[in-house]
Every structure is written in C-alpha cells, then in structure tokens.
XYZ file of C-alpha atoms in Angstrom:
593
model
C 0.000 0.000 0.000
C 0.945 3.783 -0.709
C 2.559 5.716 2.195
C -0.291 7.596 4.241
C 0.301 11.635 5.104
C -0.045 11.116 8.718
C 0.956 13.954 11.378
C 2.963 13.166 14.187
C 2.737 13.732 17.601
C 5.151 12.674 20.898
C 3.846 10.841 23.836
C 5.321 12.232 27.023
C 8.159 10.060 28.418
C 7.361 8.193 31.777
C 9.740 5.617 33.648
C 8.016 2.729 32.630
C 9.815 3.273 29.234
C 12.996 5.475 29.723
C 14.345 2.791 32.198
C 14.504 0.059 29.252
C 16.425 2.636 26.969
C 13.366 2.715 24.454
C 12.393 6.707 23.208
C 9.070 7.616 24.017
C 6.168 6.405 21.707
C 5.093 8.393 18.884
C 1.375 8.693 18.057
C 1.182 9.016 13.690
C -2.453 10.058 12.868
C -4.050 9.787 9.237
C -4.668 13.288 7.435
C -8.268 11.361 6.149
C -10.874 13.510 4.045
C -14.181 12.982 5.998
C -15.923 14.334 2.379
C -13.975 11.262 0.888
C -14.389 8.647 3.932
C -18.305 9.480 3.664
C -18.630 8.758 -0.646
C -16.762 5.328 0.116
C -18.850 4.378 3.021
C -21.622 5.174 0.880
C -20.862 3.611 -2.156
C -19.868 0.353 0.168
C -22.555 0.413 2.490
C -20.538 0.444 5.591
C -19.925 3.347 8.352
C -17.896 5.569 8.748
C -15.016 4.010 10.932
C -14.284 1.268 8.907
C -14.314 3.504 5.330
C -11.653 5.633 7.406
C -9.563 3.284 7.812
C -9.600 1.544 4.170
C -8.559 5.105 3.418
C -5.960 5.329 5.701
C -4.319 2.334 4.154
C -4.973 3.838 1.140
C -7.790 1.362 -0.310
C -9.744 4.587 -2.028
C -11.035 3.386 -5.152
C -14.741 1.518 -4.404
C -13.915 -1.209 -6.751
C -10.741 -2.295 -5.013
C -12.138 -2.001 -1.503
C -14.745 -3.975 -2.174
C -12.319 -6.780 -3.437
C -10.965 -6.365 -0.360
C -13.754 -6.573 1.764
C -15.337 -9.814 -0.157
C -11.808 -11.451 -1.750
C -13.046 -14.456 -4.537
C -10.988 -17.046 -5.194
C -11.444 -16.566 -9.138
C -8.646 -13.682 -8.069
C -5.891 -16.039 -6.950
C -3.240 -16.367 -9.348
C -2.392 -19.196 -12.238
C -0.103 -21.663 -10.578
C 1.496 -21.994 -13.535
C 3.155 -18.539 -12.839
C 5.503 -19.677 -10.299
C 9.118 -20.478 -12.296
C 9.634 -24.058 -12.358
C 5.801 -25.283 -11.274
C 5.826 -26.958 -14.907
C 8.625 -29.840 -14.288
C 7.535 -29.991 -10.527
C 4.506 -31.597 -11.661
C 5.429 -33.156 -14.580
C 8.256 -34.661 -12.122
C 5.454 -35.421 -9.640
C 3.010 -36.973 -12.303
C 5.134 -39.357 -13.397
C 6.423 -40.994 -9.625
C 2.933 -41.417 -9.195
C 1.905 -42.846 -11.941
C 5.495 -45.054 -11.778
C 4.654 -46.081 -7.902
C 7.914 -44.472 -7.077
C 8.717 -43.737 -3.574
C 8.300 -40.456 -2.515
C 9.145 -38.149 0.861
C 7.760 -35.294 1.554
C 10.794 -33.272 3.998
C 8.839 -30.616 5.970
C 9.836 -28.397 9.231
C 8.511 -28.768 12.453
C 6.852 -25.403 13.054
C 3.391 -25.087 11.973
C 3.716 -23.657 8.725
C 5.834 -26.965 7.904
C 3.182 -28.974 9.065
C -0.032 -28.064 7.498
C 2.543 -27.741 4.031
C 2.914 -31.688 4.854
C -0.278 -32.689 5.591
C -2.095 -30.325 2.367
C 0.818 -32.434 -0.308
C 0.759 -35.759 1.179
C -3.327 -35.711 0.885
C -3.060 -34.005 -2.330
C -0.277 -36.746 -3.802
C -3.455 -39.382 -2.347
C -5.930 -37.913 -3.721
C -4.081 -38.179 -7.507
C -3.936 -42.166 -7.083
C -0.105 -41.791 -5.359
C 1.424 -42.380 -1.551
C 3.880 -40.519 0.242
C 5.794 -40.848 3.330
C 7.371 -38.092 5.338
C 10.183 -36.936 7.028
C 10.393 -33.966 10.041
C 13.520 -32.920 11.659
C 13.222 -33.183 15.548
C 14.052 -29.471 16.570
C 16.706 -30.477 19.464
C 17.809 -33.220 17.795
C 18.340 -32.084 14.326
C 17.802 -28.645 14.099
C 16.246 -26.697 11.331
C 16.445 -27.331 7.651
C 17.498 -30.153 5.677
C 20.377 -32.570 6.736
C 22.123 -34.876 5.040
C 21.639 -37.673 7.526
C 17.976 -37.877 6.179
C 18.808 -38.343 2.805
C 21.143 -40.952 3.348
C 17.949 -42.665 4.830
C 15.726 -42.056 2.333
C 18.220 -43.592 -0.088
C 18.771 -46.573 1.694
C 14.761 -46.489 1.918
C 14.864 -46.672 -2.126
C 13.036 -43.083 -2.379
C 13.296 -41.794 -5.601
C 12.026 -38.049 -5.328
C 12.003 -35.855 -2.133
C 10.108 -32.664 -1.836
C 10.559 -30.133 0.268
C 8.037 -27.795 2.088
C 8.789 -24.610 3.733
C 12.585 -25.351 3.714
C 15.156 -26.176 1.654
C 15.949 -22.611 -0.651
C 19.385 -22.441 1.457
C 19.880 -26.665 1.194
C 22.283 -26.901 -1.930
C 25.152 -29.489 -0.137
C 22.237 -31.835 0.622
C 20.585 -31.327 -2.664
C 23.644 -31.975 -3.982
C 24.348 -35.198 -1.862
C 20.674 -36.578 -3.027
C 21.971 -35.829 -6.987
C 24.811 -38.196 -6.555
C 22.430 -40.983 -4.663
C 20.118 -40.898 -7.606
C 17.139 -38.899 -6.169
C 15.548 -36.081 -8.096
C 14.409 -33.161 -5.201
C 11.953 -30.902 -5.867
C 12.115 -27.145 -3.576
C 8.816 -25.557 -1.855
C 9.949 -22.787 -0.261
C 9.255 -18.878 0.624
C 12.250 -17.972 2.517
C 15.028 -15.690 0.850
C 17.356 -17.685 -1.640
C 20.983 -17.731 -1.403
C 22.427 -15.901 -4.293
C 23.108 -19.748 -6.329
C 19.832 -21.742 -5.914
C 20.331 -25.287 -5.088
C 20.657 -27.205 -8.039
C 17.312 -29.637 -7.894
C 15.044 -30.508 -10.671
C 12.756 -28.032 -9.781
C 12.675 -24.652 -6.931
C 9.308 -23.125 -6.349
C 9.604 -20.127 -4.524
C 7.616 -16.928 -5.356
C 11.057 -15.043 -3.715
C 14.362 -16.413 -6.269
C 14.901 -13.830 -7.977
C 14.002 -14.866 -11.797
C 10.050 -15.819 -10.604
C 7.917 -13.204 -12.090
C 5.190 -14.907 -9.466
C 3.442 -11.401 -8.657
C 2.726 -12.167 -4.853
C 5.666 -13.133 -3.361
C 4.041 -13.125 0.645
C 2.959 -16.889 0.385
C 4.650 -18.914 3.634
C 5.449 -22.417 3.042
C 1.763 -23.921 2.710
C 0.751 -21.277 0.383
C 3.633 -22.460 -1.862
C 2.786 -26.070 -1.171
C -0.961 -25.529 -2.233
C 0.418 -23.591 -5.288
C 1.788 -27.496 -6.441
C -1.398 -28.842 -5.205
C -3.721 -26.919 -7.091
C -1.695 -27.297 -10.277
C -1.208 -31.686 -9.544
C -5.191 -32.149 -9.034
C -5.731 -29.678 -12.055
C -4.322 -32.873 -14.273
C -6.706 -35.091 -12.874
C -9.865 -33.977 -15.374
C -11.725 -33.291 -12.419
C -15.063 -31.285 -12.602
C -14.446 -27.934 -12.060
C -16.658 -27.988 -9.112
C -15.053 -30.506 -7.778
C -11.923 -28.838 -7.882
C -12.945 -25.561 -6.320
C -14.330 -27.963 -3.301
C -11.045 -29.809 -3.004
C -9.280 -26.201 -2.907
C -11.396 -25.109 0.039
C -10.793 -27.684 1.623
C -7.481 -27.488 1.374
C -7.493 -23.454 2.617
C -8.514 -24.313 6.270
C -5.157 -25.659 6.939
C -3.547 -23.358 4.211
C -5.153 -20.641 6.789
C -3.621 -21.727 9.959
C -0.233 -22.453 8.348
C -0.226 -18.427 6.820
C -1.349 -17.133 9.947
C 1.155 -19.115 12.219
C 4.045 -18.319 9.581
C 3.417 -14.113 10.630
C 3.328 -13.492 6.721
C 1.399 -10.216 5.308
C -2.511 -11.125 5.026
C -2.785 -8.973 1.730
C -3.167 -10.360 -1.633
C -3.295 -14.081 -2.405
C -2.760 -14.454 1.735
C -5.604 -12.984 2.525
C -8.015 -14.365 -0.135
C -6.809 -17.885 1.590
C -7.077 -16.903 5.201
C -10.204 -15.175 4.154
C -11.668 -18.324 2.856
C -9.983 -20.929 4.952
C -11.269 -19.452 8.352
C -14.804 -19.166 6.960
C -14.613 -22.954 6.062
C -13.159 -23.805 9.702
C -17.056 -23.237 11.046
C -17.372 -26.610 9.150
C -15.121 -29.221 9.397
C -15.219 -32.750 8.870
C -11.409 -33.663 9.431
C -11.362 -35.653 12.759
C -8.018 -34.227 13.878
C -8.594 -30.412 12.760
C -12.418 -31.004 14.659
C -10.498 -32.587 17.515
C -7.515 -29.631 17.963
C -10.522 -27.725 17.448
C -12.208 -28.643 20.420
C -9.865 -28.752 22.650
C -8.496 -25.448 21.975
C -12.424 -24.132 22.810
C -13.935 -24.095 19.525
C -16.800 -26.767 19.952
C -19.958 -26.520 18.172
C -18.970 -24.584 15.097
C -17.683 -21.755 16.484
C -15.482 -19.713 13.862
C -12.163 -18.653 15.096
C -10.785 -15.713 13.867
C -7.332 -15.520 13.292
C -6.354 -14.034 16.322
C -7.830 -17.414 17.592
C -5.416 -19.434 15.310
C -2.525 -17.092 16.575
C -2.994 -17.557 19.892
C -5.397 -20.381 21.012
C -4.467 -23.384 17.890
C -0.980 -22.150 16.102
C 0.475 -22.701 19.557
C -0.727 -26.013 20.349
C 0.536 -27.425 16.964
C 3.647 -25.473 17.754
C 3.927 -27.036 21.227
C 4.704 -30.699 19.557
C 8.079 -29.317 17.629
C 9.225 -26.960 20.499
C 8.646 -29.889 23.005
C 8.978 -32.982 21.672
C 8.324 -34.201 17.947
C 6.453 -32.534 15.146
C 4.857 -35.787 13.853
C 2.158 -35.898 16.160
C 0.664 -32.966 14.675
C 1.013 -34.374 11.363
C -0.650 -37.639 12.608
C -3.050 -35.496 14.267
C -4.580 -34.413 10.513
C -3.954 -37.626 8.765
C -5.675 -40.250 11.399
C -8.845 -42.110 10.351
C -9.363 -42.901 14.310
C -11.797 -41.109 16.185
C -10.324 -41.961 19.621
C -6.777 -41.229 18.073
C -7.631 -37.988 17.020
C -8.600 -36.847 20.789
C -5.799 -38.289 21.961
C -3.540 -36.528 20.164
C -5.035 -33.158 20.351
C -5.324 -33.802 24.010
C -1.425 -34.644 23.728
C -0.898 -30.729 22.070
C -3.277 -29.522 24.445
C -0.819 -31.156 27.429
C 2.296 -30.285 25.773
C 1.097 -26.708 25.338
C 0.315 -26.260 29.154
C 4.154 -27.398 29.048
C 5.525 -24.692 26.620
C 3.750 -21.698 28.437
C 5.397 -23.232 31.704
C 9.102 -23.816 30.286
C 8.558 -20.203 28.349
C 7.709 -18.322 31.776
C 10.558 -20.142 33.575
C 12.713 -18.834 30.718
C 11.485 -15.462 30.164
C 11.858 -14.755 34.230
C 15.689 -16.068 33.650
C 16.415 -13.472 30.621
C 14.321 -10.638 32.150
C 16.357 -10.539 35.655
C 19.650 -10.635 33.416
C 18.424 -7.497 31.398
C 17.396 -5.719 34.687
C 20.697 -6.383 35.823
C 22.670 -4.721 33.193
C 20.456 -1.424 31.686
C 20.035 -1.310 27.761
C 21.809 1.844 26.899
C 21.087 4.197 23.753
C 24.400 2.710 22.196
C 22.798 -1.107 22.578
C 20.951 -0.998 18.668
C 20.608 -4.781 19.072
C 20.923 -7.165 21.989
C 22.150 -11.058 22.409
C 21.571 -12.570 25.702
C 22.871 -16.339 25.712
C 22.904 -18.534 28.790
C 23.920 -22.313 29.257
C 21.047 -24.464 28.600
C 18.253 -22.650 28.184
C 15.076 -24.627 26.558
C 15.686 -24.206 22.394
C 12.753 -24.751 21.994
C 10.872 -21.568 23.537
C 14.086 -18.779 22.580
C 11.561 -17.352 19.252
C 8.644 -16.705 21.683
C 11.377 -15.338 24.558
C 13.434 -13.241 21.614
C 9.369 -11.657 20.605
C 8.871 -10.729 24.190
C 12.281 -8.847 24.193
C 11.469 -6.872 21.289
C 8.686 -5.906 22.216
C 10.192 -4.708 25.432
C 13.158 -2.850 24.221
C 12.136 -2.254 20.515
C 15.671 -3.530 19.089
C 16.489 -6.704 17.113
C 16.708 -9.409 19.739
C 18.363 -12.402 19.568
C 18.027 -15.286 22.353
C 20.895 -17.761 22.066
C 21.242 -21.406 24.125
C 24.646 -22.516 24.923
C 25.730 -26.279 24.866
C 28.277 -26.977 27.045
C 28.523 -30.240 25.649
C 29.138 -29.525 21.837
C 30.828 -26.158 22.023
C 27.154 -24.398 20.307
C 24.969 -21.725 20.851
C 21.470 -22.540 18.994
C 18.523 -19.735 19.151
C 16.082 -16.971 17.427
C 16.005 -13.576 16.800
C 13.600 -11.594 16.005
C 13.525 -7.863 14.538
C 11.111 -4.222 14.680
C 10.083 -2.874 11.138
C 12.929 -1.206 10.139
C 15.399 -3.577 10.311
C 16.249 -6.600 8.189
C 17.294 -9.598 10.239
C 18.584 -11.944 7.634
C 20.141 -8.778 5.569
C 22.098 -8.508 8.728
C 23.419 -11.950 8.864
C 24.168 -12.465 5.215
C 26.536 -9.182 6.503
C 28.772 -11.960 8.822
C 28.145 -15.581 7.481
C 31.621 -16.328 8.511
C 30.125 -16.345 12.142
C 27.741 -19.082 11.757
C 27.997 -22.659 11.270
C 23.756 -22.320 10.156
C 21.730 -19.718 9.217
C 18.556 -18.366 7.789
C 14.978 -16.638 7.967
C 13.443 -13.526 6.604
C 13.134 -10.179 7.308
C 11.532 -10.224 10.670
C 12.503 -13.633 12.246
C 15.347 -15.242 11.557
C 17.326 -18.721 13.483
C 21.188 -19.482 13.501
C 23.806 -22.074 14.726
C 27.163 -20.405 16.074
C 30.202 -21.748 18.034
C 29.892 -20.661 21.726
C 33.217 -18.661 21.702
C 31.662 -16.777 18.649
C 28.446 -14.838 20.756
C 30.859 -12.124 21.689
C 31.802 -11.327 18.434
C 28.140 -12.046 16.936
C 26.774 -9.290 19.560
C 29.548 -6.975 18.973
C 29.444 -7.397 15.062
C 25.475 -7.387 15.358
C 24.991 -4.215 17.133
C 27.807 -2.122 15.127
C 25.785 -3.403 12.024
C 22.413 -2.357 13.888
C 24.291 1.069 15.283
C 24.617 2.153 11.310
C 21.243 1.380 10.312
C 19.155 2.004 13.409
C 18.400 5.890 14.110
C 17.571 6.593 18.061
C 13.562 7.511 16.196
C 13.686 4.114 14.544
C 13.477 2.499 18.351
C 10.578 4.693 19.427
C 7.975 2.358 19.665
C 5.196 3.607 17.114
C 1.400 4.157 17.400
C -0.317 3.952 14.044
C -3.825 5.556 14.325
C -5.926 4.784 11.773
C -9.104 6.609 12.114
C -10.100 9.293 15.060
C -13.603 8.413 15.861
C -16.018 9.761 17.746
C -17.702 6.989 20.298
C -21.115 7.868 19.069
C -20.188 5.856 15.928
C -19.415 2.607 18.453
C -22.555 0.675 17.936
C -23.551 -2.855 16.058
C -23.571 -2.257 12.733
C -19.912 -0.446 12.598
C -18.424 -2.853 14.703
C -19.558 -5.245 12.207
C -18.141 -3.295 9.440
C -14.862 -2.817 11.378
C -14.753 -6.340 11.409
C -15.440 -7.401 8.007
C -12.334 -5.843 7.203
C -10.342 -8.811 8.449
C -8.978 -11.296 8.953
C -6.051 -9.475 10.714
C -2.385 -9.739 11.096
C 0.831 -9.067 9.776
C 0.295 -6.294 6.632
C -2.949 -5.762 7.768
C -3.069 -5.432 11.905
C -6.518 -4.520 13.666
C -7.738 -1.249 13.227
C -6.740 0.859 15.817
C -8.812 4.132 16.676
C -8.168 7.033 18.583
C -10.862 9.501 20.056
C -9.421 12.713 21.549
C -9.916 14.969 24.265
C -12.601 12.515 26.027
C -13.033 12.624 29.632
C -11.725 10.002 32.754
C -15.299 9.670 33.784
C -14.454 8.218 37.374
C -10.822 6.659 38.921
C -10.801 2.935 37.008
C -11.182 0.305 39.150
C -8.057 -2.216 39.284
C -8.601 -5.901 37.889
C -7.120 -8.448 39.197
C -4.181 -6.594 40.445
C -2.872 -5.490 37.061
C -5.101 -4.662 34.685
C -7.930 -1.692 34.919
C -11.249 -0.836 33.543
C -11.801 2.859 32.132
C -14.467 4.466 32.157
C -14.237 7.768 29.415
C -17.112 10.118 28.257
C -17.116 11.694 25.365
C -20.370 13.935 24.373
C -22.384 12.307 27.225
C -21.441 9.152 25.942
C -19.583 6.992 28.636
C -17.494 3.897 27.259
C -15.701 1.072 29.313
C -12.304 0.359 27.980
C -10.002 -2.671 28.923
C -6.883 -2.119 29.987
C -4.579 -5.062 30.143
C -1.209 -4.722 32.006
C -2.148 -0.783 32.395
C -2.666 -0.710 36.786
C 1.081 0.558 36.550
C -0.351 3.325 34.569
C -3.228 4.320 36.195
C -1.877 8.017 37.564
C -1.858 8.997 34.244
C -5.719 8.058 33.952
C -7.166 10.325 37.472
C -11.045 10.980 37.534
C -11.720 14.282 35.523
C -8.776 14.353 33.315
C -9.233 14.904 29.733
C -6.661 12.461 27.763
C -6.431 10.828 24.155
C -6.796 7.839 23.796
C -5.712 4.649 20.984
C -7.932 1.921 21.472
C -9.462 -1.308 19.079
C -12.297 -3.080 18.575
C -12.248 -6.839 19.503
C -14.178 -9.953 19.437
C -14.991 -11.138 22.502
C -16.258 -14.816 22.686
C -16.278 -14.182 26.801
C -19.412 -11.821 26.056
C -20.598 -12.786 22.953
C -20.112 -9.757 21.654
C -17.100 -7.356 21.094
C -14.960 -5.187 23.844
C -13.156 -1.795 23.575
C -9.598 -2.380 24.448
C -7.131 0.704 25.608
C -3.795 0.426 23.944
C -2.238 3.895 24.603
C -3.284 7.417 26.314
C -1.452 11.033 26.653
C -2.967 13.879 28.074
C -5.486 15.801 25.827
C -3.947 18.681 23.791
C-alpha cells in the first residue's frame, strides 16, 4: 500500500519506558478527508469508521475495496506462474503414476506442518502415496540434513520434496543428486544468491520468478503445487474448487502461524480458509478444534489461530516431535484424534510453563545490566536454556526494548549456541546476517525472524558485530515504539452495525493489523477500578457518551488516567467470545492537547 500523510505527535516520556532505553512512543495520525471517507462508506454500504480506515491504508477506489472486503478465489493467481511449477509436476506426475517412492521433507513449526499434511493428501488424492520426514528441533535442528537423505536412499526413495525449507539446502541437494534422487524445492524464505541445483525450486522469492505475490509462507507455496497436480486429474471444475477449500482451512492456519502479510493471495486464503473452519469434517482439525475451545462450530478468527491453535501445533516441535501434529490431521481414528489433540493440548500447558521459567531467567539478566542508547541490538545467551521456547522469549524482548533481539542457548557439551532472533520494522534480520556468514555454522529466515547455529566462543563477536551493524542502520527515532492511528472516531459511531463493518475488514495480522482508533480529548469519567491486580477498567465520556475500555497490564499506569482528566486515547475493537459480543480495548493514552 501507498505511504499515508499522517501527522505526528510525541507521547510524554514516563519511567516505565525510559528505564529500558526505548524513546518515548510516537502517536502518527491519518490526514483522512471525511468528504472522501463518507462517498466510500456510501458507495460500500458500511460506516464511517471502517471507510476511514480503508482510506488510511490507502484502499480509495470503491472497486478495489470492495475486493478487499469480499476477496473471490477466481482472483488467486495461475499456478502456472511460479518459475519451475511446470517440471515440478510433470516430475510429480510421473512418480505417481510409476509407484515411485516419494518423501515429503517438511519443518517442524506449523507452517511446515499443514505444508505436509495439504501435499501428502493431495499426492493421495491423484492415485499416489507418500511418506514423510520432520527434523526433531533439538535433535536435528532446522532445515534439511544430510543424515535424512542418506535414509531415504537406503529407503529406495526416488524423489524428495521439500516444504517450507530447503531454498538455502544446496550441499544436501547436492548429496541426493549423486544418490540418484531427483528433489523438488517448496519454499518462501530468501534464496541464497546460487539456488540449489534440484530438478525443480518453487519459490515466489528467487529472484528470476515473475510470481506477482511473493508473501505466500510455506503452505501457500505447497498448495500452489497442489492446485496445479489435481488440475491434471480432469476433475469437474466444481469438484476442484471444493477440493481447494478444503485445502485453505489448513492453508489458513499455516499463513497465519508463519506471521506473513494477510494482503493479496494471503488474505483471499485466510479469508476463505477461516470461513470454512465453522465446518469441518477432518477428525483431527475437529479434535484440535475442540480442545483449543472451539466446539460446536464456532469460527475462530485468526487471532484465535494465533494464539489459542498455532500454539498447540507449535507445542509438539518446540517440546517434543512434530509428527504428532502431522498424525493429528492424517488419522482415520476417532479416539486417536482426541488423543492426540489432548497430547498438544498437554504439551502446550508445558511450553507456556518452560517459556515463563525462561522469560523470568532473561528478564532478571536485562534488569541487571540497563540497555543503553548505544545497545541498537541485543544477544543474551545462557547455558542451557530450553531451544525450543528462545523465538517466543526473543518476541517478548522486542517488544520490550524495541531492538532486534536475539536469544541464544549454549551447549556446554558440543561447544554451540542454537537460538532466534527476532527484529522491529525497520530492520532486516537476515540482511544482517548475510553481513557476517563467517560467524555461523547455520543460518537463515526472513526479514523479521530469523534462526542461527554459532560456536559458543563466537556470541561475543556475533553481539559486537550485530549491534555495530544495527548502530549504522538504526536511528535513536527508529526504536521509538510507534502508534499507528488509523481513524479518530467519535464513540457515538461505536454501535452494532460499525463494529460489524470494522470487522469485516479482516482477517487481521501481519500487513494488515486490527484497526486501531483514537478519540481525543474525552473525559476520565471516574478513577478505574483495578482488575485483578494489574489490569484496569476505564471508564471515558465523550459527548455524554460513557465507554468502558479494557486495559490489560495498564494498573502501573493508572496516575496517568485520574477521575476528571481529559486524555487521548488509541484503542481497538475486539471480538470477545467471553461476552458474545465485542470489547473496547485501551492500547495507549497522553494527556489531551
């Protein structure tokens, strides 16, 4: 989307954020015609708060909003279009028509997964069978390893593909060439410069694909080959379109879990995929389902997936092994199926344990030592910390000291230091390691997450060479946490039918976050009460209008909020299933100008 004229305006610095180094926040408000915002919501039949904010992110022509608001999947793109899609099936036609063995190698996150489950059904569903292979995170670590193809050779497989890794696996490409096995590459993530030499790489991001969305994650890529395979079966075109909404529920999770932009292609998918999640006749996606509290056809949104289902498909790589949640989909047993979701459900309760045990550990450490203005990025590394949980720890960090954050583990045992990192918007995390590859034994990612392997005598230099790298890119501004209002609103246009429009323009996430409103000057109608020791409720009027916010984590804040001051305030709309109905959250305040 076009950049947005937006003014700019400082939030007044309190403890809270000066004592972990980061600049105070900075509110950027849309300059939005109301003349304009009030022909769109006419011509779109929707209010006012939600035509505000299409403009805002710069959605102005009718047409092309209202493709966004109702996406089609007549507008996803030819399959065909992605370089090398042509010899990956012809490749994939004939092992199944030839019986040949075939392995599908995935990763263990959740993305991996679903990109597993979505080809090996697929491959069935053409008249084929496929077995498949996922590396055990502690064990093997991430990406493809040699080891495995040795197996599959000895197991007489004649064609691997990948899903969601492999663009950065040309030695073990390579190694599978000279033992006689064709591979075939489904990937998103950023190519090397040389692409591994297999028979085909399909990957929307090497640099000769012309592919015009190039935001799929690993499943999107992986039902890219689908779509194209069962379009060579002669299948009624009906029966096609069911087969590829079927496929979109788990397409859905996978692109929501994988934090890739829901615009374009993504969010026709996601769009489509949640919808069809109110009805599902997989026993293992209705099982997962239930447990994770959507019984009885309840529609999650994709917040929901985010946070109630992508993590307890997660749990099964960070904790243990991967397959179960691969099993999970594929299972025929109705007992099975509850087992194993129960199993996710178990090992989740685990996760959130081991990740507050670690989190407590890293925390104390930064206390200990304060983040200065110099510190552009930050490594923390410790001896045995849980590998498993350092990408949720490394999100928390950023999001407390708005730098690039990278949490490391330490073996004693093997001389390594394995971990995550994760980045804020302006800086490229991967761009930043391709800067020192002679650091790492492994590497790779994207722009805002990224993993790596390095020898434990190496973190020194990694954090020094890191931050100096950081230091040249990184302005003090750029570390300002920001506040991107979309629309100032009035809360006499809070009712039903608005909130409805609001949400209609989901599903929301990365490229396309949650509206977020602001109403100005509005009165702290009484002092808010205190919720369970951290959070408040906050009562503002406006115009004789009185609306209770929710303020999560803001009790530490609540001298800024006294009875009778006149503040603005940043807030969204959510669902909320507690209810039934939706809640006004509180997500910033300053005093009123």
């Amino acid at each position: 989307m076009a950049a947005v004229a937006r003014t700019t305006t400082a939030l007044s610095a309190t403890s809270r954020i000066t004592e972990t180094g980061v600049p105070p926040a900075r509110w950027h408000v849309p300059a939005v015609s109301e003349p304009e915002a009030a022909a769109l919501a006419a011509a779109l039949r929707i209010g006012l708060p939600a035509a505000r904010v299409l403009l805002a992110r710069d959605l102005r022509d009718a047409e092309a909003a209202r493709r966004f608001l109702r996406p089609s999947l007549d507008d996803l793109h030819a399959p065909g279009e992605l370089r090398g899609m042509a010899e990956a099936v012809e490749r994939l036609q004939r092992a199944i028509r030839d019986r040949e063995k075939i392995l599908i190698y995935g990763d263990y996150d959740v993305d991996g997964t679903t990109s597993v489950v979505i080809l090996k059904k697929a491959i069935e569903m053409a008249g084929g069978a496929a077995s498949f292979f996922v590396p055990h995170r502690l064990r093997d670590g991430y990406g493809m390893r040699p080891e495995a193809v040795e197996q599959a050779a000895a197991d007489h497989v004649n064609l691997i593909i990948s899903v969601d890794t492999g663009i950065r696996a040309a030695e073990v490409v390579r190694r599978a060439r000279e033992l006689a096995i064709d591979v075939i590459i489904t990937d998103h993530h950023l190519p090397e410069a040389e692409l591994p030499a297999a028979l085909a790489v399909l990957n929307p991001n090497r640099p000769d694909c012309g592919y015009p969305d190039k935001n799929l994650c690993g499943a999107g890529v992986a039902c890219k080959l689908v779509q194209a395979l069962l379009a060579t079966l002669n299948w009624p075109p009906e029966r096609l379109r069911r087969a590829t909404e079927s496929f979109l529920k788990l397409v859905a999770i996978g692109t929501v879990a994988d934090v890739v932009p829901l615009m374009g292609e993504n969010r026709i998918m996601v769009k489509h995929g949640l919808r069809g999640l109110g009805v599902v006749r997989n026993i293992g996606l209705r099982a997962l389902l239930d447990v994770a509290g959507f019984a009885g056809g309840r529609v999650p949104s994709s917040r929901d997936v985010a946070f109630r289902i992508a993590p307890r498909m997660n749990a099964a790589g960070r904790m243990d092994t991967a397959n179960a949640v691969i099993e999970l989909f594929l299972t025929d047993d109705v007992a099975r199926a509850r087992d194993l979701a129960q199993q996710l459900h178990t090992l989740n309760g685990e996760r959130q344990q081991a990740e507050a045990e670690v989190i407590e550990q890293i925390i104390k450490e930064c206390e200990r030592v304060p983040v200065a203005d110099s510190q552009r990025a930050l490594v923390f590394a410790a001896d045995n910390w849980h590998r498993g949980v350092v990408g949720i720890v490394a999100s928390r960090l950023v999001e407390r000291f708005h730098r690039p954050v990278f949490v490391l583990s330490r073996n004693p045992e093997d001389g390594l230091a394995q971990g995550s990192g994760r980045s804020i918007r302006p800086f490229h995390l991967l761009e930043a390691l391709e800067s020192m590859p002679d650091l790492f034994e492994r590497f790779g990612g994207h722009r805002q997450a990224a993993g790596l392997t390095i020898t434990s005598n190496k973190v020194e230099l990694f954090r020094e060479r890191l931050n100096a790298y950081a230091a040249a890119r990184l302005s003090l501004a750029d570390l300002a946490p920001q506040v991107e209002i979309d629309a100032v609103i009035d809360f006499a246009e809070i009712n039903e039918r608005s909130v409805a429009d609001v949400f209609s323009l989901g599903p929301f996430g990365c490229g396309n976050p949650a509206p977020l409103f602001a109403a100005l000057n509005v009165e702290v109608a009484a002092p808010p009460p205190v919720w369970k020791e951290k959070h408040l409720r906050v009562p503002l009027r406006q115009n004789g209008r009185t609306v209770w916010l929710k303020a999560w984590n803001f009790a530490c804040r609540a001298e800024e909020l006294p009875s009778g001051a006149r503040v603005d305030v940043a807030f969204s709309i959510e669902d909320d299933a507690y209810s039934g109905g939706w809640s006004v959250v509180l997500r910033d305040c300053r005093p009123a100008a």
